[in-house]
Coordinates of C-alpha atoms and ligand atoms in Angstrom, one line a residue:
X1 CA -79.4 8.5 -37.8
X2 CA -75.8 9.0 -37.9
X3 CA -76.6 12.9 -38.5
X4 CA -78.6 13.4 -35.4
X5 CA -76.5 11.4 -32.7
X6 CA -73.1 13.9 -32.7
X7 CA -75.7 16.9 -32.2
X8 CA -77.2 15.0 -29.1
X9 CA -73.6 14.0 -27.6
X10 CA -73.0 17.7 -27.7
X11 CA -76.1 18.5 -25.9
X12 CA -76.2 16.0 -23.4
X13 CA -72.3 17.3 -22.8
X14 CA -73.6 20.9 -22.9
X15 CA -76.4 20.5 -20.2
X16 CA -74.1 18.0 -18.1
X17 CA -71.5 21.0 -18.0
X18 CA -74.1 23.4 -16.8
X19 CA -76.0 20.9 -14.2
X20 CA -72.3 20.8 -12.8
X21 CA -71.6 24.1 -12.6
X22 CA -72.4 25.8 -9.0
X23 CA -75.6 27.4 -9.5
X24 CA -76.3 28.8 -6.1
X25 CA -72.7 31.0 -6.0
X26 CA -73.1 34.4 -7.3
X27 CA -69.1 34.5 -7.3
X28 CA -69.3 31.6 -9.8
X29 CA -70.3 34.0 -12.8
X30 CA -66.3 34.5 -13.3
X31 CA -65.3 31.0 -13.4
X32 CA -68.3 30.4 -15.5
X33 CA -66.8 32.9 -18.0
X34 CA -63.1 31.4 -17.4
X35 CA -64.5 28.1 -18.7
X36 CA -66.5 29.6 -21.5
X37 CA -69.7 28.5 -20.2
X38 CA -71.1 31.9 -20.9
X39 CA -70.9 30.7 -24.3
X40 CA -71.5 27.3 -24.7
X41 CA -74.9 27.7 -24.7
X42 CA -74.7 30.0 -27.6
X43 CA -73.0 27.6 -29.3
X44 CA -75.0 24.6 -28.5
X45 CA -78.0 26.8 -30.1
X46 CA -76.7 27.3 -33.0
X47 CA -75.3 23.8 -33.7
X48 CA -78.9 22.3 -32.9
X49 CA -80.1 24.1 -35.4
X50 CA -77.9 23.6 -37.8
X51 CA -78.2 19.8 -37.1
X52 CA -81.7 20.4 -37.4
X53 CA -81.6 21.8 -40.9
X54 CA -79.0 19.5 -42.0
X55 CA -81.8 16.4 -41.1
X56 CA -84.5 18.1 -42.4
X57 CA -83.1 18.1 -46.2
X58 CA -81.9 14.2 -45.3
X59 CA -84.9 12.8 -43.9
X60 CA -85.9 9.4 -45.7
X61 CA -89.7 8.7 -45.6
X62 CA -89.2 5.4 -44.3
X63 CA -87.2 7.3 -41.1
X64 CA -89.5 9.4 -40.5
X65 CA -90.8 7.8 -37.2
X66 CA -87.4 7.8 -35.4
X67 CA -86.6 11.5 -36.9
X68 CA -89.9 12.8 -34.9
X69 CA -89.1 10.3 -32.0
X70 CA -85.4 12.1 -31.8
X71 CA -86.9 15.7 -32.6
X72 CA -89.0 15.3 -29.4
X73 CA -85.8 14.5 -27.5
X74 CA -84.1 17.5 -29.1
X75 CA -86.8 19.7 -28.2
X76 CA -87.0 18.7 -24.5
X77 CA -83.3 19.7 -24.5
X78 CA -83.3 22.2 -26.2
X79 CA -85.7 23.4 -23.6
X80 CA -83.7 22.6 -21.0
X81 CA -80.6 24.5 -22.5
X82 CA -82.9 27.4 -22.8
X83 CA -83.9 27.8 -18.8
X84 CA -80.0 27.1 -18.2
X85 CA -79.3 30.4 -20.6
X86 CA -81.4 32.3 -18.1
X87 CA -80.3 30.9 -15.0
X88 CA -76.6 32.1 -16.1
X89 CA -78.4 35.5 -17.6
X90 CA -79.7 35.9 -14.1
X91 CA -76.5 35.8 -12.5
X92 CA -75.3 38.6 -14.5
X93 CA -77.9 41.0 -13.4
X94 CA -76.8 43.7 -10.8
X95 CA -78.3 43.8 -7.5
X96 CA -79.0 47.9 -6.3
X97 CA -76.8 49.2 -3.2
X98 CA -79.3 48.7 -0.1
X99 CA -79.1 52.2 2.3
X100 CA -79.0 52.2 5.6
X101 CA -77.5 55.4 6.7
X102 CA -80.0 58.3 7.8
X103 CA -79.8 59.5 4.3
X104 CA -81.1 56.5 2.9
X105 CA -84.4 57.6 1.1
X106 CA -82.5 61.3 0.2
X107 CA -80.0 59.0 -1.4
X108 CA -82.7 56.9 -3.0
X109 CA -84.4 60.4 -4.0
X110 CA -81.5 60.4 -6.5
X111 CA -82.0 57.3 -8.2
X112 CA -84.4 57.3 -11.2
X113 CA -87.3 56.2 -9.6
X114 CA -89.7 58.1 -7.2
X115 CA -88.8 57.6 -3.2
X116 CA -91.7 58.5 -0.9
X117 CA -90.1 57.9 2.9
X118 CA -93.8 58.6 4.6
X119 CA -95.1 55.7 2.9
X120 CA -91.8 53.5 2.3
X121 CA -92.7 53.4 -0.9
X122 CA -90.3 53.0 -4.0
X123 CA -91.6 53.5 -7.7
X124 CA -90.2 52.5 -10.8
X125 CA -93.3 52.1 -12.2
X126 CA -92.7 52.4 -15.8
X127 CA -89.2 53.5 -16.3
X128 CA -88.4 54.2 -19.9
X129 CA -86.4 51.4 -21.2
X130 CA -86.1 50.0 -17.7
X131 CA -84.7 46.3 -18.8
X132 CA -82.6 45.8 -15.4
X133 CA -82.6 46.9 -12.0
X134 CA -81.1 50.0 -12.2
X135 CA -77.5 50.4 -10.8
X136 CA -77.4 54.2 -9.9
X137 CA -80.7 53.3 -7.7
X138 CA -80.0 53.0 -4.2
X139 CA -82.8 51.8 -2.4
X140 CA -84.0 52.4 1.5
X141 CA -83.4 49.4 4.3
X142 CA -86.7 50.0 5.0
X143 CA -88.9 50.4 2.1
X144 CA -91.8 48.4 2.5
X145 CA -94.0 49.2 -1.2
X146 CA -91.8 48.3 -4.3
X147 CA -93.3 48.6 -7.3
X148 CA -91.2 47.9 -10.5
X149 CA -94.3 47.1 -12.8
X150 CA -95.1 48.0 -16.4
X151 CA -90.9 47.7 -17.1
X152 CA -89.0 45.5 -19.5
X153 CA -87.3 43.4 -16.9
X154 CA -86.6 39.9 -18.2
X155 CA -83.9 38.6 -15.3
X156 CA -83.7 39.7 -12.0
X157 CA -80.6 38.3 -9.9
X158 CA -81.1 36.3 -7.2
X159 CA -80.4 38.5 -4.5
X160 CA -82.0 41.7 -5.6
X161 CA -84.5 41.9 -2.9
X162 CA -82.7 39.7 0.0
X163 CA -81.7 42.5 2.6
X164 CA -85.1 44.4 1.8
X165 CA -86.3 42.5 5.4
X166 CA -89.5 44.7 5.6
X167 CA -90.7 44.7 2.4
X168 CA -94.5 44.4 2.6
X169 CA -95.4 44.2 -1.5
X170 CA -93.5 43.9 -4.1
X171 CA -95.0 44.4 -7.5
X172 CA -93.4 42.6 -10.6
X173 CA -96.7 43.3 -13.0
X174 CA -96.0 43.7 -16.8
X175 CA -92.5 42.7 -17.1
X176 CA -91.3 40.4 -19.5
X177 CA -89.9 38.1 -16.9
X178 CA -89.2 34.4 -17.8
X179 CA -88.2 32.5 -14.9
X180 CA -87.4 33.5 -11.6
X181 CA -84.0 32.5 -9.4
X182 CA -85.7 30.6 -6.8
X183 CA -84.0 32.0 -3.5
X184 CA -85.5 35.5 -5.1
X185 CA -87.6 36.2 -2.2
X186 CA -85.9 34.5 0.4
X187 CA -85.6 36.2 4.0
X188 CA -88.3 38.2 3.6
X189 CA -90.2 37.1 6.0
X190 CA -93.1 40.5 5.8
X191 CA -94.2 39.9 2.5
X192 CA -98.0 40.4 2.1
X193 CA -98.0 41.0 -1.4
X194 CA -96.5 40.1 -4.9
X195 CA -98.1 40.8 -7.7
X196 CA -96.4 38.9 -11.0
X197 CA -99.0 39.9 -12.9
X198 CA -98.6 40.0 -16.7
X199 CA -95.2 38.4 -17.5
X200 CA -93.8 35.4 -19.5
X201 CA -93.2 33.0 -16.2
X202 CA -93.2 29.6 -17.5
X203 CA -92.7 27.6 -13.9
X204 CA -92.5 28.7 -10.2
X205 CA -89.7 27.2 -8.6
X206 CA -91.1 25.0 -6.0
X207 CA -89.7 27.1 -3.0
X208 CA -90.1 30.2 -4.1
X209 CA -92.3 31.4 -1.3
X210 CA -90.5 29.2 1.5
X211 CA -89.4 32.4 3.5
X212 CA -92.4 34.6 2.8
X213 CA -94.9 33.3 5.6
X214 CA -96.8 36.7 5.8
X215 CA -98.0 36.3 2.3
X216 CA -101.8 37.7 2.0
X217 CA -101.9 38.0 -1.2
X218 CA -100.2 36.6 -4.8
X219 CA -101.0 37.0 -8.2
X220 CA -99.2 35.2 -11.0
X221 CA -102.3 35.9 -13.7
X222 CA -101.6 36.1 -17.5
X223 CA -98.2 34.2 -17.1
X224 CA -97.2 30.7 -19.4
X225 CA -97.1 28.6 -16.3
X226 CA -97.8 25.1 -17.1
X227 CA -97.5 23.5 -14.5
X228 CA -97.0 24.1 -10.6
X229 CA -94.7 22.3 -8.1
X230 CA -96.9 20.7 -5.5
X231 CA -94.9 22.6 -2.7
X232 CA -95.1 26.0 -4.3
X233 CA -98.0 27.8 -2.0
X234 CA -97.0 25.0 1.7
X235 CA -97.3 26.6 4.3
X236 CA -98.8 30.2 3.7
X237 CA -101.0 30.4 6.6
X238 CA -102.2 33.6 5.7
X239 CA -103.0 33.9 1.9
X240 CA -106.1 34.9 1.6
X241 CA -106.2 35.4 -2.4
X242 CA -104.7 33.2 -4.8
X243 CA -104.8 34.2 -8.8
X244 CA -103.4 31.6 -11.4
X245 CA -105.7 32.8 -13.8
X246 CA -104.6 33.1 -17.7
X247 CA -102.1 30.3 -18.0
X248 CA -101.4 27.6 -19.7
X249 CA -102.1 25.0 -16.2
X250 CA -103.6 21.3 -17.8
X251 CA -103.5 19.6 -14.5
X252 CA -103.5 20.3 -10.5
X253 CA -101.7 18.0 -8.0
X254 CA -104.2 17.5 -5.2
X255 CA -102.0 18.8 -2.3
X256 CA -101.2 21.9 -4.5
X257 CA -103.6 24.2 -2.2
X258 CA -103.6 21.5 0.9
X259 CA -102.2 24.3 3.6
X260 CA -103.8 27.2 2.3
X261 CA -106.6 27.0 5.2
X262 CA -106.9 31.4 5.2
X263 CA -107.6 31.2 1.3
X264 CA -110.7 33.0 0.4
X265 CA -110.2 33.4 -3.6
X266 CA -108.9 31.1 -5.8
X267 CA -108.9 32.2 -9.7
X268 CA -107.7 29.4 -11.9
X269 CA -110.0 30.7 -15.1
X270 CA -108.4 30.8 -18.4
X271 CA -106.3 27.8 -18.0
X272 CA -106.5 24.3 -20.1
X273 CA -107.7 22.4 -17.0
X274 CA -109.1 18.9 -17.9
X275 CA -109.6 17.3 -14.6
X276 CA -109.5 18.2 -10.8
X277 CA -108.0 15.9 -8.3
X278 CA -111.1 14.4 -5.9
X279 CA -109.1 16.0 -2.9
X280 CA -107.6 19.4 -4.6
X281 CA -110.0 21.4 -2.1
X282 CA -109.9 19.8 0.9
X283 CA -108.6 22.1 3.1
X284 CA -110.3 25.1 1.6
X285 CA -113.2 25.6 3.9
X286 CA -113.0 29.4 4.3
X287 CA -112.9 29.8 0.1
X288 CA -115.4 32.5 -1.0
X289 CA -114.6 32.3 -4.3
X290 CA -113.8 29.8 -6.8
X291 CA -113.1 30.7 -10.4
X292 CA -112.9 27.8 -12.8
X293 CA -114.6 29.2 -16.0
X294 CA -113.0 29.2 -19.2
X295 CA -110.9 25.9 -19.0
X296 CA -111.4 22.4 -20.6
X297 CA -113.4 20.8 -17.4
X298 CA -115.7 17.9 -18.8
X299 CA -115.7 15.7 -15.2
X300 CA -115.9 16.0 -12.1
X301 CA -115.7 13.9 -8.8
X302 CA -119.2 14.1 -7.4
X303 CA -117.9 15.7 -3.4
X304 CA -115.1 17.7 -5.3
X305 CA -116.6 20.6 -3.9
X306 CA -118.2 19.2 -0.3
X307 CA -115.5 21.1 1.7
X308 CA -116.4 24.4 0.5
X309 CA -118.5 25.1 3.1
X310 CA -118.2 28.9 2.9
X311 CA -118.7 29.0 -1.0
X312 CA -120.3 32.2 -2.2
X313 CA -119.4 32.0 -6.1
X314 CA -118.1 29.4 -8.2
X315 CA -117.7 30.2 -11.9
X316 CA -117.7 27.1 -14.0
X317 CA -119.0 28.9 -17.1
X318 CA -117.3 28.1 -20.3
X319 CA -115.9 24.6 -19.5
X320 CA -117.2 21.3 -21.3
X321 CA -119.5 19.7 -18.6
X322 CA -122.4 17.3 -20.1
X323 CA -123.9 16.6 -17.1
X324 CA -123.5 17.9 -13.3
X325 CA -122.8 14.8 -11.1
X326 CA -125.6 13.9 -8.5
X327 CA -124.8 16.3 -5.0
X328 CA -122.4 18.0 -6.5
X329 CA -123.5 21.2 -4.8
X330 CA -125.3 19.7 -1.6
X331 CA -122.8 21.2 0.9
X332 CA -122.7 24.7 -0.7
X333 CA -125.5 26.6 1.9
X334 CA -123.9 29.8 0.8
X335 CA -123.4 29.8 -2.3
X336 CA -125.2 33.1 -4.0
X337 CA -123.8 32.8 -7.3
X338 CA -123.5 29.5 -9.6
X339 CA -122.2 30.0 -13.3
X340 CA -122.6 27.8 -15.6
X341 CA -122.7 29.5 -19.2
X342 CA -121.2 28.1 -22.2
X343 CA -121.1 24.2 -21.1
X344 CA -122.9 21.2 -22.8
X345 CA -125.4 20.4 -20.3
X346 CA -128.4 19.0 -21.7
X347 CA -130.6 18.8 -19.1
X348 CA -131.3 20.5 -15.8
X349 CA -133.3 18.7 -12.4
X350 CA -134.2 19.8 -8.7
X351 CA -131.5 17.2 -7.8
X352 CA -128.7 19.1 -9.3
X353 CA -129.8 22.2 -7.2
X354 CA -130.8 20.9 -3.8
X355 CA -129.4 22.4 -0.9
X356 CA -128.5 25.9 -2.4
X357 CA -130.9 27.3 -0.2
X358 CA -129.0 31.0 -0.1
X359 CA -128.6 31.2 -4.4
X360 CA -129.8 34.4 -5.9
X361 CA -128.2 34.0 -9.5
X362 CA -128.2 31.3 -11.6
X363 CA -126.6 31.4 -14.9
X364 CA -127.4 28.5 -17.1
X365 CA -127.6 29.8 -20.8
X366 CA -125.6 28.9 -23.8
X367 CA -126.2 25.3 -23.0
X368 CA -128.3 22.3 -24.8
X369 CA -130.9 22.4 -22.3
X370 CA -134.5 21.2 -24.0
X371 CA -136.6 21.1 -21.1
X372 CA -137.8 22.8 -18.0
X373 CA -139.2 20.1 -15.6
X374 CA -141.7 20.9 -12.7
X375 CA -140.0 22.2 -9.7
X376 CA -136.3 22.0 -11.0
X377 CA -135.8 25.1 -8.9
X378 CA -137.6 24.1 -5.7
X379 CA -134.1 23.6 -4.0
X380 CA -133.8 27.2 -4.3
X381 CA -136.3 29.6 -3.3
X382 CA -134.1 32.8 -3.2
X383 CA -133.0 32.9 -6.8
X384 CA -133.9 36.3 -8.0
X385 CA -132.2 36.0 -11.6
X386 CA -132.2 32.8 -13.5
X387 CA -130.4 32.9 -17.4
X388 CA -131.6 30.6 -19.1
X389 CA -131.0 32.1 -22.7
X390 CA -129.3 30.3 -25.5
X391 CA -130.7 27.0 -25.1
X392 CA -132.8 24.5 -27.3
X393 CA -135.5 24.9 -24.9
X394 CA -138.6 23.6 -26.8
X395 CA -141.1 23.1 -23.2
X396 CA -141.6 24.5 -19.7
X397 CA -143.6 22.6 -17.8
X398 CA -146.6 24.8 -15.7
X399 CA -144.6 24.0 -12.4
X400 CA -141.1 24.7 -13.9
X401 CA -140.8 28.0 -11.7
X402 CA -143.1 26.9 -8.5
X403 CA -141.8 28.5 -5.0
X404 CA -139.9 31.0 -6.5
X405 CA -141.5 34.2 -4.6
X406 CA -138.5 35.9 -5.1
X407 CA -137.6 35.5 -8.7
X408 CA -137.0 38.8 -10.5
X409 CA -135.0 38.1 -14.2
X410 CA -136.2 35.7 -15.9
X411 CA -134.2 35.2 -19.7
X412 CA -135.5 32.6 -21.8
X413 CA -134.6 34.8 -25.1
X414 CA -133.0 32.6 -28.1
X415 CA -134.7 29.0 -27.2
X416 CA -136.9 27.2 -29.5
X417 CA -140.6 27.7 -27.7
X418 CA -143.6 27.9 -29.5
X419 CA -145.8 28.2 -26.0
X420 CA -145.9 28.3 -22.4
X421 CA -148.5 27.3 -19.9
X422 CA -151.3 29.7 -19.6
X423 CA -150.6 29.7 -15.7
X424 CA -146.8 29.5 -15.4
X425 CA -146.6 33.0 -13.7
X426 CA -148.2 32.3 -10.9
X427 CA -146.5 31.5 -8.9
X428 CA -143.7 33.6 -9.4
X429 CA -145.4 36.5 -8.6
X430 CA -142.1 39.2 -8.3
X431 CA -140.7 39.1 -11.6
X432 CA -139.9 42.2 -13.1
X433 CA -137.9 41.6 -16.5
X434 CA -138.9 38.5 -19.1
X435 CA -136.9 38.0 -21.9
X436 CA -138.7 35.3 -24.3
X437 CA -137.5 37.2 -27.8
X438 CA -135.8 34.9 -30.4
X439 CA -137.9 31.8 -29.8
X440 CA -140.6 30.6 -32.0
X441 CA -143.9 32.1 -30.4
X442 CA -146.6 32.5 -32.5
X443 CA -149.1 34.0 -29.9
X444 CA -149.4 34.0 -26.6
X445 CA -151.8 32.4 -24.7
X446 CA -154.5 34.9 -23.5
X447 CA -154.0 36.2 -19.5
X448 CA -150.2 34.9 -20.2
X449 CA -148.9 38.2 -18.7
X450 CA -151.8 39.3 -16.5
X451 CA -150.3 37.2 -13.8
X452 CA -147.0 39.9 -13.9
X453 CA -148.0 42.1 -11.6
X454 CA -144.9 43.8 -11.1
X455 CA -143.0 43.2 -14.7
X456 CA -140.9 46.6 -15.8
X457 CA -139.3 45.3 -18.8
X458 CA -140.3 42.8 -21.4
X459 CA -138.9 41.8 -24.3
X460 CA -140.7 40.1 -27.0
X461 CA -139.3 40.7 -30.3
X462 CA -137.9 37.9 -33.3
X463 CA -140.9 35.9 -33.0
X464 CA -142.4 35.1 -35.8
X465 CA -145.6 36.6 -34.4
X466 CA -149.1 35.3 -36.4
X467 CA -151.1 38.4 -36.6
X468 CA -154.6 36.7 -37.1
X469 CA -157.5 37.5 -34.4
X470 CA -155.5 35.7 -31.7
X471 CA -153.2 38.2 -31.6
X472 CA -154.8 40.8 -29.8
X473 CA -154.4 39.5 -26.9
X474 CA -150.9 40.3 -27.3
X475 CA -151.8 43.7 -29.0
X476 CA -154.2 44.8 -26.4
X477 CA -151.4 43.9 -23.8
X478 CA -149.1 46.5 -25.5
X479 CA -151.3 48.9 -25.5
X480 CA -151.9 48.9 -22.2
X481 CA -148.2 48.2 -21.1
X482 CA -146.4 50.5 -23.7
X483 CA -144.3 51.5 -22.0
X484 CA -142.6 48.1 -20.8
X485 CA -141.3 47.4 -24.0
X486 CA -137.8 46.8 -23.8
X487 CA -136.2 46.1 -27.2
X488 CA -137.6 46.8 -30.7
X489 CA -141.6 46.4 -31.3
X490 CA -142.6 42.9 -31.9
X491 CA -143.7 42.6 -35.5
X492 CA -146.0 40.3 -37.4
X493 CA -144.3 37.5 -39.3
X494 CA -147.6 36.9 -41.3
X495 CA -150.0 36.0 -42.5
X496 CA -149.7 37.9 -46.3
X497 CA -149.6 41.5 -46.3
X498 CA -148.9 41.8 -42.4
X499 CA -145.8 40.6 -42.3
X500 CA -143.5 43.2 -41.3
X501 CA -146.4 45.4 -39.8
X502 CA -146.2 46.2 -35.8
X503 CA -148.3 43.3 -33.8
X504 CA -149.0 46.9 -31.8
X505 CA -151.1 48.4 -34.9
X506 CA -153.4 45.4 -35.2
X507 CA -157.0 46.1 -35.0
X508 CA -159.9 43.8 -35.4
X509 CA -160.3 44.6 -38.2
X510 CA -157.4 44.2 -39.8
X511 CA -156.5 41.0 -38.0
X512 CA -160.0 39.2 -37.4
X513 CA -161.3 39.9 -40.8
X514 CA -157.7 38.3 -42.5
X515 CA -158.1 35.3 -40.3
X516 CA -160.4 33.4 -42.6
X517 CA -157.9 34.0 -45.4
X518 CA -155.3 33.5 -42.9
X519 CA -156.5 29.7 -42.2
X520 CA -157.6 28.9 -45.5
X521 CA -155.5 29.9 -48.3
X522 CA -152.4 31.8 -47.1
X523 CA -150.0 30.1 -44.7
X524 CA -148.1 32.3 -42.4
X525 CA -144.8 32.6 -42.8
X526 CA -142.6 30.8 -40.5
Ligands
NAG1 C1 -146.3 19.3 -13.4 O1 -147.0 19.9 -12.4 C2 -148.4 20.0 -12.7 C3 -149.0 20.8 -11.5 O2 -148.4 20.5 -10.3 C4 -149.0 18.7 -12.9 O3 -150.4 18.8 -13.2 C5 -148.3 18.0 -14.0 O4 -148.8 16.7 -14.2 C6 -146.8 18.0 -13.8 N1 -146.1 17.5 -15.0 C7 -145.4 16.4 -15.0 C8 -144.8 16.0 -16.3 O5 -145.2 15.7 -13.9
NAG2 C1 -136.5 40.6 -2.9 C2 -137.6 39.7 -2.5 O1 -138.6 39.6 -3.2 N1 -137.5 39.2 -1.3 C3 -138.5 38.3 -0.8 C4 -138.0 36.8 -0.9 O2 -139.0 36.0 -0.4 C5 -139.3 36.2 1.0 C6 -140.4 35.1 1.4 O3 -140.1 33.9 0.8 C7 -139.8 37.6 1.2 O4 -140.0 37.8 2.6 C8 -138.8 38.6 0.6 O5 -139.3 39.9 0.7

């Protein structure tokens, strides 16, 4: 490995030199340049790969292991050189003259962005080929909206915002920023606001938000963070939205959100969470809203959720859960909204909903549910919609929907039923849509929908409907409730010539005179 050590010498001396240097001096960018730091890194680039091309053509099968084992080390540093490359690119960005004179905002007027002094407000919203903070811009002591989204920015210095004391939001959406100087937003003590939408942040330094007490809001969406510093949102006592949504997050540390007692919204969808720490929502009692769909959850701690007192909506739709751990949601009186879409659960029971005595929606479909059990929603008797599409449901059993007065959409479309209780209506009196199209229905038991009272829109079409003399039940229906139909005309799978015809154009005699051929001879076509 003779090939590979000189390379990592090099680096280690490389990333020793810059850990030494003063980081925290802006005056040190000169003597950085006097010792050619500017462009060691440069250097040290190009050498690894060189070194890595050079061991690529070398590489022996039988040193192959220790090649990968030393690759991995060269691509941690390698990282490492990288962030140093933009800690030193940071301190080379300029930092705009602050006014304070009384012609502060006429000054700023004169800048290239737009300078409103009845709102404080500052725009550079989308700035042709705004890559820096632009040096002819003078800005106002006392702007308090500053809004430099949809720009090019990739480094901001470290003290670009520090005398801006009353700044009240800052927005930083879809820049192309990679890292930011942690001391960035340091004495500004009125921050409500900062919106980081949209950019190519990788981590948070873990103090970032030491100074910025006020904060209300913050939104770091659609960013490449991986992982965040346990200390990064301490002691916010105000923050009453959180977004971390669309990142690359695997894991939370449980005292991540520990202070955030005001937080009423939490996003952390679109991430490649695997596991939540038992305690990461302890201190959340006032959350409203949890979003934790779209990530790789396949566990969780059975009272992960018990201090969310105040829950109204938690999305866990599109995650990999199997199961729902017994009194998961006991504590969750509020809750009006549960998602669940797109998991693996295969089976559903009144335990797993007890206690959710305020839920109106309950989103369950695209999972490998096979069974509807008696009373499975008796824990909740104000669900109005209930999804249960995209199943493998094969049975309902008659009580599946009992005590649900107030049940409204109903979607069992795309399961694999055949039939449904001749009474299972009932006793949910109220509903007004049914979706059972794409399942397997052959007919319908007679008086099926009689008990729908109140039903607007049905739909009932890819079933591979049997039009022999039990179907006009079904046709009869139609006929008399036209104009309920919701989707295409259900159509007759069989038997023989009928297939393809409209189940609504079947008369006796078409249908009751086929039926002896129809059980006899030719079987339908399913
Ligand atoms: C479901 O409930 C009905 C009516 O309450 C009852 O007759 C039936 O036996 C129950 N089914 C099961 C499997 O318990
Ligand atoms: C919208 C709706 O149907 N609301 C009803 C829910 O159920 C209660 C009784 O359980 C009724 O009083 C509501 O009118």
């Amino acid at each position: 490995m003779h090939f590979i050590l000189p390379g990592l010498v090099f680096f280690l001396l490389t990333v020793v030199l810059f850990e030494a240097l003063p980081k925290s001096n802006a005056s040190s960018s000169a003597e950085l340049c006097g010792l050619s730091g500017c462009h060691a890194v440069d250097i040290a680039k190009k050498y690894t790969e060189q070194t890595m091309h050079k061991m690529l053509k070398m590489i022996k099968p039988e040193a192959l292991e220790e090649v990968f084992q030393n690759m991995e080390r060269m691509e941690g540093l390698i990282t490492k050189v990288d962030d140093l490359a933009r800690e030193v690119e940071s301190l080379f960005q300029p930092v705009w003259p602050v006014g304070t004179g009384v012609t502060r905002w006429s000054r700023c007027a004169e800048g290239p962005c737009s300078c409103t002094e009845d709102t404080r407000a500052v725009s550079c919203w989308r700035l042709e080929g705004l890559d820096r903070v632009p040096r002819k811009q003078h800005l106002p002591v006392d702007v308090q909206t500053l809004d430099l989204s949809m720009n090019k920015l990739r480094y901001l210095h470290k003290n670009s915002f520090n005398r801006l004391t009353h700044l009240e939001e800052i927005d930083l959406s879809e820049n192309d920023l990679q890292q930011l100087p942690p001391s960035i937003f340091f004495d500004l003590e009125n921050l409500q606001h900062v919106k980081l939408r949209k950019n190519s942040l990788r981590h948070l330094p873990p103090d970032l938000f030491m100074d910025s007490r006020s904060l209300q809001t913050i939104d770091i969406s659609v960013n490449a963070l991986e992982s965040l510093p346990g200390s990064t949102f301490m002691g916010l006592p105000h923050l009453h939205t959180l977004s971390l949504s669309d990142n690359s997050l695997t894991t939370l540390q449980a005292a991540t959100f520990s202070q955030l007692r005001k937080l009423e919204e939490l996003d952390l969808s679109e991430n490649k969470i695997q596991d939540l720490p038992r305690t990461v929502f302890s201190s959340l009692s006032q959350l409203r809203q949890l979003h934790l769909h779209h990530n790789n959850i396949e566990h969780l701690a059975p009272d992960v959720f018990s201090p969310l007192t105040s829950l109204e909506m938690l999305r866990l739709d599109h995650n990999k859960l199997k199961v729902l751990p017994p009194s998961l949601l006991s504590h969750q009186a509020s809750l009006a909204m549960l998602e669940l879409t797109g998991n693996s659960l295969e089976s559903v029971q009144a335990s797993d909903f007890l206690g959710l005595r305020n839920l109106k929606e309950l989103y369950l479909g695209q999972n490998n549910i096979g069974k509807i059990l008696n009373r499975t929603f008796a824990g909740t008797p104000k669900l109005e919609k209930l999804y249960l599409f995209s199943n493998k449901i094969a049975k309902v059993e008659i009580a599946a929907f009992s005590g649900m007065n107030n049940l409204t959409w109903l979607l069992l479309n795309n399961n694999l039923l055949s039939d449904l209780p001749r009474r299972i209506f009932v006793r949910s009196p109220n509903l007004l849509r049914l979706q059972i199209d794409s399942n397997k229905f052959m007919r319908l038991p007679p008086g099926l929908l009689d008990d729908l009272e109140k039903v607007e829109q049905v739909k009932l079409s890819r079933n591979p409907w049997h039009c022999d003399c039990n179907i006009l039940y079904l046709t009869n229906w139609l006929h008399a409730h036209g104009d309920k139909i919701w989707d295409r005309q259900p159509k007759c799978r069989g038997p023989g010539d009928l297939g393809g015809r409209l189940v609504y154009d079947m008369t006796f005699n078409s249908v009751c005179d086929g039926q002896w051929a129809s059980m006899t001879n030719i079987k339908g076509r399913v």
